[in-house]
Amino acid sequence: MTILTVATTPFAGQRPGTSGLRKKVSQFQQPGYLENFVQAIFATVGDCQGQTLVLGGDGRYFNRTAVQVILRMAAAHGFARVLVGRGAILSTPALSCVVRKRAAFGGIVLSASHNPGGPQGDFGIKYNVGNGGPAPEKFTEAIYLATLSIAAYRISDEPAPDLDQPGVSHIEQMQVEVIDPVGDYCALMADLFDFAAIRALFASGFTMRFDAMHAVGGPYAHAILEGMLGAPAGTVVNGTPLEDFGGHHPDPNPVNAAALIELMFAPGAPDFGAACDGDCDRNMIVGRAMAVTPSDSLAIIAANATVAPGYRAGIAGIARSMPTSTAPDRVARALGVPCFETPTGWKYFGNLLDAGMVTLCGEESYGTGSNHIREKDGIWAVLFWLNLLAASGKPVDAIVREHWARFGRNVYSRHDYEAVDSSAAEGLMAHLRGQLDGLTGQQQRGFTVALADDFVYTDPVDQSVATKQGVRIVMTDGSRIVFRLSGTGTEGATIRLYLEKYEADLARHDIDPQVVLAGLAAIAAELSQLKERTGREHPTIVT
Ligand code: G16
């Protein structure tokens, strides 16, 4: 058949954000929009001749169409082989796993993560490099530059093969192999965790609810929890991926996974609850009457890493994104390993992981993971907790309380102001930045400012520098106020305000975090002129 060269013109705004290009489905449906971006990726990755690409997505609306287009474009660019998940499905962690295991050149993930799906929802596309992780910023900037000067894209006129039938077919000279989306991933999990102990836990009557949120995690959770680990049928709910996630927001936090929280806080709750997001890289861990914050989850996993066979030898270090609480830092100090503070975005962990400088990584945005792949991994976190519960014989709340008793509690909350007018949000950040020089030493509401800056990160491996990564106001007692604008939204701007206060006193560990953090929230509102500039009295979401 024929390789077509189709004339095109640039679309404005194809700069990847925190995690790839995320836009409304309607934008992606414009003729040439997806093709331009994919052409820019292929122009940036270099010589594709003879290479292997991995391809799949979270099953949201437009996923299948996009996979078909990308296959035809990959054939036109000389790829030798594309491994595509059956049904065009691959979770983000599973794609990372397959790229690494099959030593592929790279991968393309189609997902807008936790953002809603369906025709009115969001879509996204992200390129992962040969280590299985998101392309670093210099790479995504090069893709963006390529989108600005694009004049044509190349595509085969051959139709894409049936994606529901496992096996091998061809487009042009390129082999298309439809693979089992869960196989490689399940095998990796079985290597890392003590499946026999977890099986015994379920056999003893331990109960769990896993809410897959109608997203891509369903098939993985069914295969591992109910299949390999013997959890009773019905442990996994909302386990069939839907193109619109059932109309819900597939974000595993106490607000968007409210049904799970309600169940876990009600009498007769299961022993353990968990949820994952649209592309199954995020996770929420819930015990009876206790939701574990992602920062605490990372700290607890780090403190107990050696219970899991994959981490028996101990950890080399921890990395957390800057807005994540400093709870993991305390564990790192106790273990005598480094704790790195990076900008928001899993891509910043890649070099540290590749260099063997860290084993565990995590983010406040419900992301946790390790050096087993180069993405955060929702099911991995759930399995770690199951392994810990099996090894310790203790319930979730006892594990968390014992951790706080040993290390103190980093009381933490994030306040999101969504769909704020973009110029108002930029103005708020500029106003904050303008005050930074004079803040150190100032006293407010019983706190004294020790450090105020706009976070700059120098990668210790390649010395690349990321600037303007969020305004930090750190108090002398370690309390922190952090402001940054989200890089994953698709409507106006989202202002994220992160609040943290350290409480060593056991007697204060049960106080409502919003009460503990009220003083810091008031300082944040005053310094940023939040109400005046955004017109918002309250955050859209508090987690
Ligand atoms: C992505 C990134 C994460 C980041 C999160 C939130 O996650 O991979 O590293 O923490 O976005 O980013 P922001 O605060 O800029 O919205 P995901 O799960 O959306 O791919």
Coordinates of C-alpha atoms and ligand atoms in Angstrom, one line a residue:
M1 CA 0.0 0.0 0.0
T2 CA 1.1 3.6 0.1
I3 CA 2.8 5.9 2.6
L4 CA 1.1 9.2 2.4
T5 CA 2.7 12.6 3.1
V6 CA -0.2 14.8 4.3
A7 CA 0.3 18.5 4.3
T8 CA -0.7 20.1 7.7
T9 CA -0.3 23.4 9.7
P10 CA 0.7 23.8 13.3
F11 CA -1.9 23.8 16.1
A12 CA -1.2 26.2 19.0
G13 CA -0.7 24.9 22.5
Q14 CA 0.8 21.4 21.9
R15 CA 3.3 21.8 24.7
P16 CA 3.3 18.8 27.0
G17 CA 2.4 19.5 30.6
T18 CA 3.4 17.7 33.8
S19 CA 2.7 14.4 32.1
G20 CA 2.3 14.6 28.3
L21 CA -0.3 16.5 26.2
R22 CA -3.7 16.6 27.8
K23 CA -6.6 18.3 26.1
K24 CA -10.4 17.9 25.6
V25 CA -11.4 15.0 23.4
S26 CA -12.9 17.6 21.0
Q27 CA -9.5 19.1 20.5
F28 CA -7.9 15.8 19.7
Q29 CA -10.7 15.1 17.2
Q30 CA -9.8 18.0 15.0
P31 CA -8.3 16.6 11.8
G32 CA -4.6 16.5 12.0
Y33 CA -4.3 17.3 15.7
L34 CA -3.3 13.9 17.0
E35 CA -1.3 13.3 13.8
N36 CA 0.7 16.5 14.2
F37 CA 1.7 15.6 17.7
V38 CA 2.7 12.0 16.8
Q39 CA 4.7 13.3 13.9
A40 CA 6.5 15.6 16.3
I41 CA 7.2 12.7 18.6
F42 CA 8.6 10.6 15.8
A43 CA 10.7 13.5 14.4
T44 CA 12.2 14.0 17.9
V45 CA 13.0 10.4 18.8
G46 CA 15.4 10.1 15.9
D47 CA 15.8 7.1 13.6
C48 CA 12.8 4.8 14.0
Q49 CA 14.0 2.3 11.4
G50 CA 14.0 -1.2 12.7
Q51 CA 12.9 -0.2 16.2
T52 CA 10.2 -1.6 18.5
L53 CA 7.5 0.6 20.0
V54 CA 5.0 -0.3 22.7
L55 CA 1.5 1.2 22.5
G56 CA -1.6 1.2 24.5
G57 CA -3.9 3.3 26.7
D58 CA -6.4 3.4 29.5
G59 CA -9.4 2.5 27.3
R60 CA -11.0 5.9 27.4
Y61 CA -13.1 7.4 24.6
F62 CA -10.9 7.9 21.5
N63 CA -8.3 5.5 22.7
R64 CA -8.9 2.9 20.0
T65 CA -9.1 5.5 17.2
A66 CA -5.8 7.0 18.4
V67 CA -4.1 3.6 18.5
Q68 CA -5.1 2.9 15.0
V69 CA -3.8 6.2 13.7
I70 CA -0.5 5.8 15.6
L71 CA 0.0 2.3 14.2
R72 CA -0.4 3.6 10.7
M73 CA 2.0 6.4 11.4
A74 CA 4.6 4.1 13.0
A75 CA 4.5 2.0 9.9
A76 CA 5.2 5.1 7.8
H77 CA 8.2 5.9 10.0
G78 CA 9.9 2.6 9.6
F79 CA 9.3 0.9 12.9
A80 CA 9.9 -2.8 12.6
R81 CA 7.5 -3.8 15.3
V82 CA 4.8 -2.4 17.6
L83 CA 3.6 -4.3 20.6
V84 CA 0.0 -3.2 21.3
G85 CA -2.1 -4.3 24.3
R86 CA -5.2 -6.4 23.4
G87 CA -8.2 -4.1 22.9
A88 CA -5.7 -1.1 22.7
I89 CA -5.4 -1.5 26.5
L90 CA -2.2 -1.1 28.6
S91 CA -2.1 0.6 32.0
T92 CA 0.7 3.2 32.3
P93 CA 2.8 0.9 34.7
A94 CA 2.2 -2.1 32.4
L95 CA 3.5 -0.1 29.4
S96 CA 6.6 0.8 31.4
C97 CA 7.0 -2.8 32.3
V98 CA 6.7 -4.0 28.7
V99 CA 9.1 -1.4 27.4
R100 CA 11.8 -2.5 29.9
K101 CA 11.2 -6.3 29.6
R102 CA 11.1 -6.3 25.8
A103 CA 14.0 -3.8 25.6
A104 CA 11.8 -1.6 23.3
F105 CA 12.9 1.7 21.8
G106 CA 10.1 3.5 23.6
G107 CA 6.4 3.6 24.2
I108 CA 3.3 5.7 23.7
V109 CA 0.7 5.9 26.4
L110 CA -2.8 7.2 25.7
S111 CA -4.3 8.5 28.8
A112 CA -5.4 11.7 30.6
S113 CA -4.9 9.8 33.8
H114 CA -7.4 10.8 36.5
N115 CA -9.2 13.3 34.3
P116 CA -12.8 12.4 33.3
G117 CA -13.3 10.6 30.0
G118 CA -16.1 10.3 27.4
P119 CA -16.8 12.5 24.4
Q120 CA -17.0 15.6 26.6
G121 CA -14.0 14.5 28.7
D122 CA -10.2 14.6 28.3
F123 CA -7.7 12.7 26.3
G124 CA -3.9 12.6 26.5
I125 CA -0.8 11.2 24.9
K126 CA 2.7 10.8 26.4
Y127 CA 5.9 9.4 25.0
N128 CA 8.1 7.1 27.2
V129 CA 11.7 6.6 26.5
G130 CA 13.7 3.3 26.5
N131 CA 14.0 3.1 30.3
G132 CA 10.2 2.8 30.4
G133 CA 9.8 6.2 31.9
P134 CA 8.2 9.5 30.8
A135 CA 10.4 11.5 28.4
P136 CA 12.5 14.1 30.2
E137 CA 11.7 17.8 29.9
K138 CA 14.4 18.5 27.3
F139 CA 12.8 15.9 25.1
T140 CA 9.2 17.1 25.6
E141 CA 10.3 20.6 24.8
A142 CA 11.9 19.4 21.6
I143 CA 8.6 17.7 20.7
Y144 CA 6.8 21.0 21.3
L145 CA 9.2 22.9 19.1
A146 CA 8.6 20.3 16.4
T147 CA 4.9 21.0 16.6
L148 CA 5.5 24.6 15.9
S149 CA 7.1 24.2 12.5
I150 CA 5.3 21.1 11.3
A151 CA 4.3 21.1 7.6
A152 CA 3.4 17.5 6.9
Y153 CA 2.9 14.1 8.6
R154 CA 3.5 10.6 7.2
I155 CA 0.9 7.8 7.5
S156 CA 0.2 4.5 5.8
D157 CA -3.1 4.2 4.0
E158 CA -3.4 0.5 5.2
P159 CA -6.0 -0.1 7.8
A160 CA -4.9 -1.1 11.3
P161 CA -5.5 -4.8 12.2
D162 CA -8.1 -6.2 14.6
L163 CA -6.8 -5.2 18.0
D164 CA -9.0 -7.7 19.9
Q165 CA -7.2 -10.8 18.5
P166 CA -3.9 -11.7 20.0
G167 CA -1.3 -12.5 17.4
V168 CA 0.9 -11.0 14.7
S169 CA -0.1 -9.1 11.6
H170 CA 1.4 -6.4 9.4
I171 CA 0.9 -2.8 8.3
E172 CA 3.4 -2.2 5.4
Q173 CA 6.6 -3.9 6.5
M174 CA 5.9 -3.3 10.2
Q175 CA 4.8 -6.2 12.5
V176 CA 1.9 -5.5 14.8
E177 CA 1.9 -7.9 17.7
V178 CA -1.3 -7.8 19.9
I179 CA -0.1 -8.8 23.4
D180 CA -1.8 -9.8 26.6
P181 CA -2.0 -6.5 28.5
V182 CA -1.6 -8.0 31.9
G183 CA 0.8 -10.9 31.4
D184 CA 4.3 -9.3 31.8
Y185 CA 3.0 -7.0 34.5
C186 CA 1.5 -9.8 36.7
A187 CA 4.8 -11.8 36.4
L188 CA 6.8 -8.8 37.6
M189 CA 4.5 -8.3 40.6
A190 CA 4.8 -12.0 41.6
D191 CA 8.6 -11.5 41.6
L192 CA 8.5 -8.5 44.0
F193 CA 5.9 -9.6 46.6
D194 CA 5.3 -12.5 48.8
F195 CA 2.3 -13.9 47.0
A196 CA 2.1 -17.0 49.2
A197 CA 1.8 -14.9 52.3
I198 CA -0.9 -12.7 50.7
R199 CA -2.8 -15.8 49.5
A200 CA -2.7 -17.1 53.0
L201 CA -4.0 -13.8 54.3
F202 CA -7.0 -14.0 52.0
A203 CA -7.5 -17.7 52.8
S204 CA -7.8 -16.7 56.5
G205 CA -10.9 -14.6 55.8
F206 CA -9.2 -11.2 55.3
T207 CA -11.6 -8.9 53.4
M208 CA -10.8 -6.2 50.9
R209 CA -12.5 -3.9 48.5
F210 CA -10.6 -2.7 45.4
D211 CA -12.4 0.1 43.5
A212 CA -11.1 0.1 39.9
M213 CA -13.3 3.2 39.2
H214 CA -14.4 1.7 35.8
A215 CA -10.8 2.3 34.6
V216 CA -7.9 0.3 33.2
G217 CA -6.9 -1.1 36.6
G218 CA -9.9 -3.5 36.6
P219 CA -8.3 -6.3 34.4
Y220 CA -5.1 -6.1 36.4
A221 CA -6.9 -6.2 39.8
H222 CA -9.1 -9.1 38.6
A223 CA -6.1 -11.1 37.4
I224 CA -3.9 -10.5 40.4
L225 CA -6.2 -10.1 43.4
E226 CA -9.0 -12.5 42.5
G227 CA -6.9 -14.7 40.2
M228 CA -3.4 -15.1 41.5
L229 CA -4.0 -14.2 45.2
G230 CA -7.4 -15.9 45.7
A231 CA -9.4 -12.9 47.0
P232 CA -13.1 -13.8 46.8
A233 CA -15.0 -12.8 43.6
G234 CA -16.5 -9.4 44.2
T235 CA -13.4 -8.0 45.9
V236 CA -12.8 -5.9 42.8
V237 CA -15.7 -3.5 42.1
N238 CA -16.2 -1.3 39.0
G239 CA -13.7 -3.6 37.4
T240 CA -14.7 -3.3 33.7
P241 CA -13.0 -0.4 31.9
L242 CA -15.6 2.0 30.4
E243 CA -14.9 4.7 27.8
D244 CA -16.3 7.4 30.1
F245 CA -15.4 5.7 33.5
G246 CA -19.1 5.5 34.2
G247 CA -19.4 9.3 34.1
H248 CA -17.1 9.6 37.1
H249 CA -13.8 11.3 37.8
P250 CA -11.4 8.3 38.0
D251 CA -9.2 9.9 40.7
P252 CA -8.5 7.8 43.8
N253 CA -8.8 10.3 46.5
P254 CA -11.4 10.7 49.3
V255 CA -13.5 13.1 47.3
N256 CA -13.7 11.2 44.0
A257 CA -13.7 7.7 45.5
A258 CA -16.3 8.7 48.1
A259 CA -18.2 5.4 47.9
L260 CA -15.1 3.5 49.0
I261 CA -14.4 5.9 51.8
E262 CA -18.1 5.6 53.0
L263 CA -17.8 1.8 53.0
M264 CA -14.5 1.8 54.9
F265 CA -15.8 4.2 57.5
A266 CA -19.0 2.3 58.1
P267 CA -19.6 -0.5 60.6
G268 CA -18.6 -3.9 59.2
A269 CA -16.1 -2.4 56.8
P270 CA -13.7 -4.7 55.0
D271 CA -10.2 -5.0 56.5
F272 CA -8.6 -3.1 53.6
G273 CA -9.6 -0.7 50.8
A274 CA -7.8 0.6 47.8
A275 CA -8.5 2.4 44.5
C276 CA -6.6 3.2 41.4
D277 CA -7.0 5.9 38.7
G278 CA -7.8 6.1 35.0
D279 CA -4.5 4.6 33.9
C280 CA -3.8 2.8 37.1
D281 CA -0.6 4.6 38.2
R282 CA -2.2 6.3 41.2
N283 CA -3.4 4.6 44.3
M284 CA -5.3 5.3 47.5
I285 CA -4.9 3.1 50.5
V286 CA -7.7 3.0 53.1
G287 CA -8.0 1.1 56.4
R288 CA -11.0 0.7 58.6
A289 CA -11.9 4.3 59.4
M290 CA -8.6 5.6 58.1
A291 CA -7.5 7.0 54.7
V292 CA -3.7 6.9 54.5
T293 CA -2.2 10.1 52.9
P294 CA 0.1 9.4 49.9
S295 CA 3.0 11.0 51.8
D296 CA 2.5 8.8 54.8
S297 CA 2.1 5.8 52.5
L298 CA 5.5 6.4 51.0
A299 CA 7.1 6.9 54.4
I300 CA 5.5 3.7 55.7
I301 CA 6.5 1.7 52.7
A302 CA 10.1 3.0 53.1
A303 CA 10.2 2.1 56.8
N304 CA 8.9 -1.4 56.1
A305 CA 10.5 -2.0 52.6
T306 CA 12.3 -5.2 53.6
V307 CA 9.0 -7.1 54.3
A308 CA 8.7 -7.6 50.5
P309 CA 11.0 -10.1 48.8
G310 CA 11.9 -7.6 46.1
Y311 CA 13.3 -5.1 48.7
R312 CA 14.8 -7.5 51.2
A313 CA 18.2 -6.0 50.7
G314 CA 17.0 -2.6 51.8
I315 CA 16.6 0.6 49.9
A316 CA 19.3 2.9 48.3
G317 CA 17.3 6.1 48.9
I318 CA 13.9 7.8 48.5
A319 CA 12.8 10.6 46.2
R320 CA 9.7 12.7 46.7
S321 CA 8.2 15.6 44.8
M322 CA 8.7 18.9 46.5
P323 CA 5.0 19.4 47.6
T324 CA 4.9 15.9 49.1
S325 CA 5.2 16.0 52.9
T326 CA 8.5 15.5 54.6
A327 CA 7.4 12.3 56.4
P328 CA 9.6 10.2 54.0
D329 CA 12.6 12.4 54.9
R330 CA 12.3 11.3 58.5
V331 CA 12.4 7.6 57.5
A332 CA 15.4 8.2 55.2
R333 CA 17.3 9.8 58.1
A334 CA 16.5 6.9 60.4
L335 CA 17.6 4.4 57.7
G336 CA 20.8 6.4 56.9
V337 CA 19.8 6.8 53.2
P338 CA 19.4 10.0 51.1
C339 CA 16.0 11.5 50.4
F340 CA 15.8 13.6 47.2
E341 CA 13.3 16.5 46.7
T342 CA 12.4 16.8 43.0
P343 CA 9.8 18.9 41.1
T344 CA 6.3 17.6 40.6
G345 CA 6.3 15.0 37.7
W346 CA 7.4 11.4 37.7
K347 CA 9.8 12.2 34.9
Y348 CA 12.1 13.8 37.5
F349 CA 12.7 10.5 39.2
G350 CA 14.0 8.7 36.1
N351 CA 17.7 9.7 36.4
L352 CA 17.8 9.0 40.1
L353 CA 16.3 5.5 39.5
D354 CA 18.5 4.8 36.6
A355 CA 21.6 5.8 38.6
G356 CA 20.6 3.5 41.4
M357 CA 20.5 6.4 43.8
V358 CA 16.9 5.7 44.9
T359 CA 14.7 2.7 45.2
L360 CA 11.4 4.2 46.2
C361 CA 9.6 7.3 44.9
G362 CA 6.4 9.0 45.7
E363 CA 4.2 12.0 45.3
E364 CA 1.4 13.7 47.3
S365 CA -0.8 13.2 44.2
Y366 CA -1.5 9.6 45.1
G367 CA 1.6 8.3 43.3
T368 CA 3.9 5.7 44.7
G369 CA 6.4 3.4 43.0
S370 CA 9.9 1.9 42.9
N371 CA 12.8 1.0 40.7
H372 CA 10.9 -2.0 39.3
I373 CA 9.6 0.2 36.4
R374 CA 9.8 4.0 35.6
E375 CA 6.3 5.0 36.3
K376 CA 4.3 5.2 39.5
D377 CA 2.3 2.1 40.0
G378 CA -1.1 1.8 41.6
I379 CA -1.4 -2.0 41.9
W380 CA 2.3 -2.2 43.1
A381 CA 1.4 0.1 46.1
V382 CA -1.7 -2.0 46.9
L383 CA 0.3 -5.2 46.8
F384 CA 3.0 -3.7 49.0
W385 CA 0.4 -2.8 51.6
L386 CA -1.1 -6.3 51.3
N387 CA 2.4 -7.8 51.8
L388 CA 2.9 -5.6 54.8
L389 CA -0.5 -6.5 56.3
A390 CA 0.2 -10.2 55.8
A391 CA 3.7 -9.9 57.3
S392 CA 2.8 -7.8 60.3
G393 CA -0.6 -9.3 61.1
K394 CA -1.7 -5.8 62.1
P395 CA -4.5 -3.7 60.6
V396 CA -3.8 -0.5 58.6
D397 CA -4.7 1.9 61.4
A398 CA -2.3 0.3 63.8
I399 CA 0.5 0.4 61.3
V400 CA -0.1 4.1 60.6
R401 CA -0.4 5.0 64.3
E402 CA 2.7 3.1 65.2
H403 CA 4.6 4.9 62.4
W404 CA 3.4 8.3 63.7
A405 CA 4.3 7.3 67.3
R406 CA 7.9 6.5 66.1
F407 CA 8.5 9.3 63.6
G408 CA 5.8 11.9 64.6
R409 CA 3.0 12.9 62.2
N410 CA 3.4 15.2 59.3
V411 CA -0.2 16.6 59.2
Y412 CA -0.9 17.3 55.6
S413 CA -3.6 18.6 53.2
R414 CA -3.9 19.8 49.7
H415 CA -6.4 22.5 48.7
D416 CA -7.2 22.7 45.0
Y417 CA -8.8 25.7 43.3
E418 CA -9.9 24.4 40.0
A419 CA -10.9 26.2 36.7
V420 CA -9.6 29.5 37.9
D421 CA -9.1 32.3 35.3
S422 CA -5.6 31.6 34.0
S423 CA -4.4 35.2 34.2
A424 CA -5.7 35.5 37.8
A425 CA -3.8 32.4 38.7
E426 CA -0.6 33.6 37.0
G427 CA -1.1 37.0 38.8
L428 CA -1.3 35.2 42.2
M429 CA 1.9 33.3 41.6
A430 CA 3.7 36.5 40.4
H431 CA 2.4 38.3 43.5
L432 CA 3.8 35.5 45.7
R433 CA 7.1 35.5 43.9
G434 CA 7.4 39.3 44.4
Q435 CA 7.3 38.9 48.2
L436 CA 9.8 36.0 48.5
D437 CA 12.9 38.1 49.2
G438 CA 11.4 39.9 52.2
L439 CA 9.7 36.9 53.9
T440 CA 12.6 35.2 55.7
G441 CA 12.5 36.0 59.4
Q442 CA 8.9 37.4 59.3
Q443 CA 6.6 36.1 62.1
Q444 CA 3.0 35.3 61.4
R445 CA 0.4 33.6 63.6
G446 CA 3.0 32.0 65.7
F447 CA 5.2 30.8 62.8
T448 CA 8.5 32.3 61.7
V449 CA 9.6 32.0 58.1
A450 CA 12.9 30.2 57.7
L451 CA 13.0 30.0 53.9
A452 CA 10.9 31.3 51.1
D453 CA 11.8 30.6 47.4
D454 CA 10.5 29.5 44.1
F455 CA 11.8 25.9 43.9
V456 CA 14.7 25.2 41.6
Y457 CA 16.0 21.7 41.0
T458 CA 19.3 20.7 39.7
D459 CA 19.3 17.1 38.7
P460 CA 22.3 15.4 40.5
V461 CA 22.9 13.0 37.6
D462 CA 22.8 15.2 34.5
Q463 CA 22.9 18.7 36.1
S464 CA 19.9 19.8 34.2
V465 CA 18.1 22.6 35.9
A466 CA 14.3 23.0 36.4
T467 CA 13.2 26.5 37.6
K468 CA 9.9 28.0 38.8
Q469 CA 8.7 24.7 40.2
G470 CA 6.5 26.1 43.0
V471 CA 6.6 28.7 45.7
R472 CA 7.7 27.3 49.1
I473 CA 7.4 29.0 52.4
V474 CA 9.1 26.9 55.1
M475 CA 8.7 27.8 58.8
T476 CA 11.4 27.3 61.4
D477 CA 9.4 24.3 62.9
G478 CA 9.4 22.6 59.5
S479 CA 5.8 23.5 58.6
R480 CA 5.4 24.4 55.0
I481 CA 3.1 26.3 52.7
V482 CA 3.5 25.5 49.0
F483 CA 1.8 27.0 46.0
R484 CA 2.0 25.8 42.4
L485 CA -0.2 25.7 39.3
S486 CA -1.2 22.3 38.1
G487 CA 0.3 21.1 34.8
T488 CA -2.4 18.5 34.1
G489 CA -5.7 20.4 33.9
T490 CA -7.5 21.2 30.7
E491 CA -9.7 24.1 31.8
G492 CA -8.3 27.4 33.0
A493 CA -5.8 27.0 35.7
T494 CA -5.8 24.9 38.9
I495 CA -4.1 26.5 41.9
R496 CA -2.7 23.9 44.3
L497 CA -2.1 24.9 47.9
Y498 CA -0.2 22.3 50.0
L499 CA -0.1 22.6 53.8
E500 CA 2.0 20.7 56.2
K501 CA 2.6 20.8 60.0
Y502 CA 4.7 18.5 62.0
E503 CA 3.2 17.1 65.2
A504 CA 5.5 15.0 67.4
D505 CA 2.9 14.9 70.2
L506 CA 0.9 11.6 70.2
A507 CA -2.0 13.3 71.9
R508 CA -2.4 15.6 68.9
H509 CA -2.4 12.9 66.2
D510 CA -6.2 12.6 66.1
I511 CA -7.0 16.3 65.7
D512 CA -8.7 17.0 62.3
P513 CA -5.9 18.0 59.9
Q514 CA -7.9 21.0 58.7
V515 CA -8.0 22.3 62.3
V516 CA -4.2 21.7 62.7
L517 CA -3.5 23.5 59.4
A518 CA -6.0 26.4 59.8
G519 CA -3.3 28.9 60.8
L520 CA -1.1 28.0 57.8
A521 CA -4.1 28.2 55.5
A522 CA -4.8 31.7 56.8
I523 CA -1.3 32.8 56.2
A524 CA -1.4 31.3 52.7
A525 CA -4.6 33.2 51.9
E526 CA -3.3 36.5 53.1
L527 CA 0.1 36.2 51.4
S528 CA -1.4 35.2 48.1
Q529 CA -4.5 37.4 48.2
L530 CA -6.3 34.3 47.2
K531 CA -9.9 35.4 47.7
E532 CA -9.3 38.9 46.2
R533 CA -7.6 37.5 43.1
T534 CA -9.6 34.4 42.3
G535 CA -13.0 35.4 43.8
R536 CA -13.0 32.0 45.5
E537 CA -14.1 31.7 49.1
H538 CA -13.3 28.0 49.4
P539 CA -11.2 25.4 47.6
T540 CA -12.9 23.2 45.0
I541 CA -11.4 20.1 46.5
V542 CA -9.7 19.4 49.8
T543 CA -7.8 16.2 50.1
Ligands
G16_1 C1 0.9 13.5 36.7 C2 2.4 13.3 37.0 C3 2.7 13.4 38.5 C4 2.1 14.6 39.1 C5 0.6 14.7 38.8 C6 0.0 16.0 39.2 O1 0.3 12.4 37.3 O2 2.9 12.1 36.5 O3 4.1 13.3 38.6 O4 2.3 14.6 40.5 O5 0.5 14.6 37.4 O6 0.5 17.0 38.5 P1 -0.2 18.5 38.6 O7 -0.1 18.8 40.1 O8 0.7 19.3 37.8 O9 -1.6 18.4 38.2 P2 -0.9 11.7 36.4 O10 -1.4 10.6 37.3 O11 -1.9 12.7 36.2 O12 -0.2 11.2 35.2

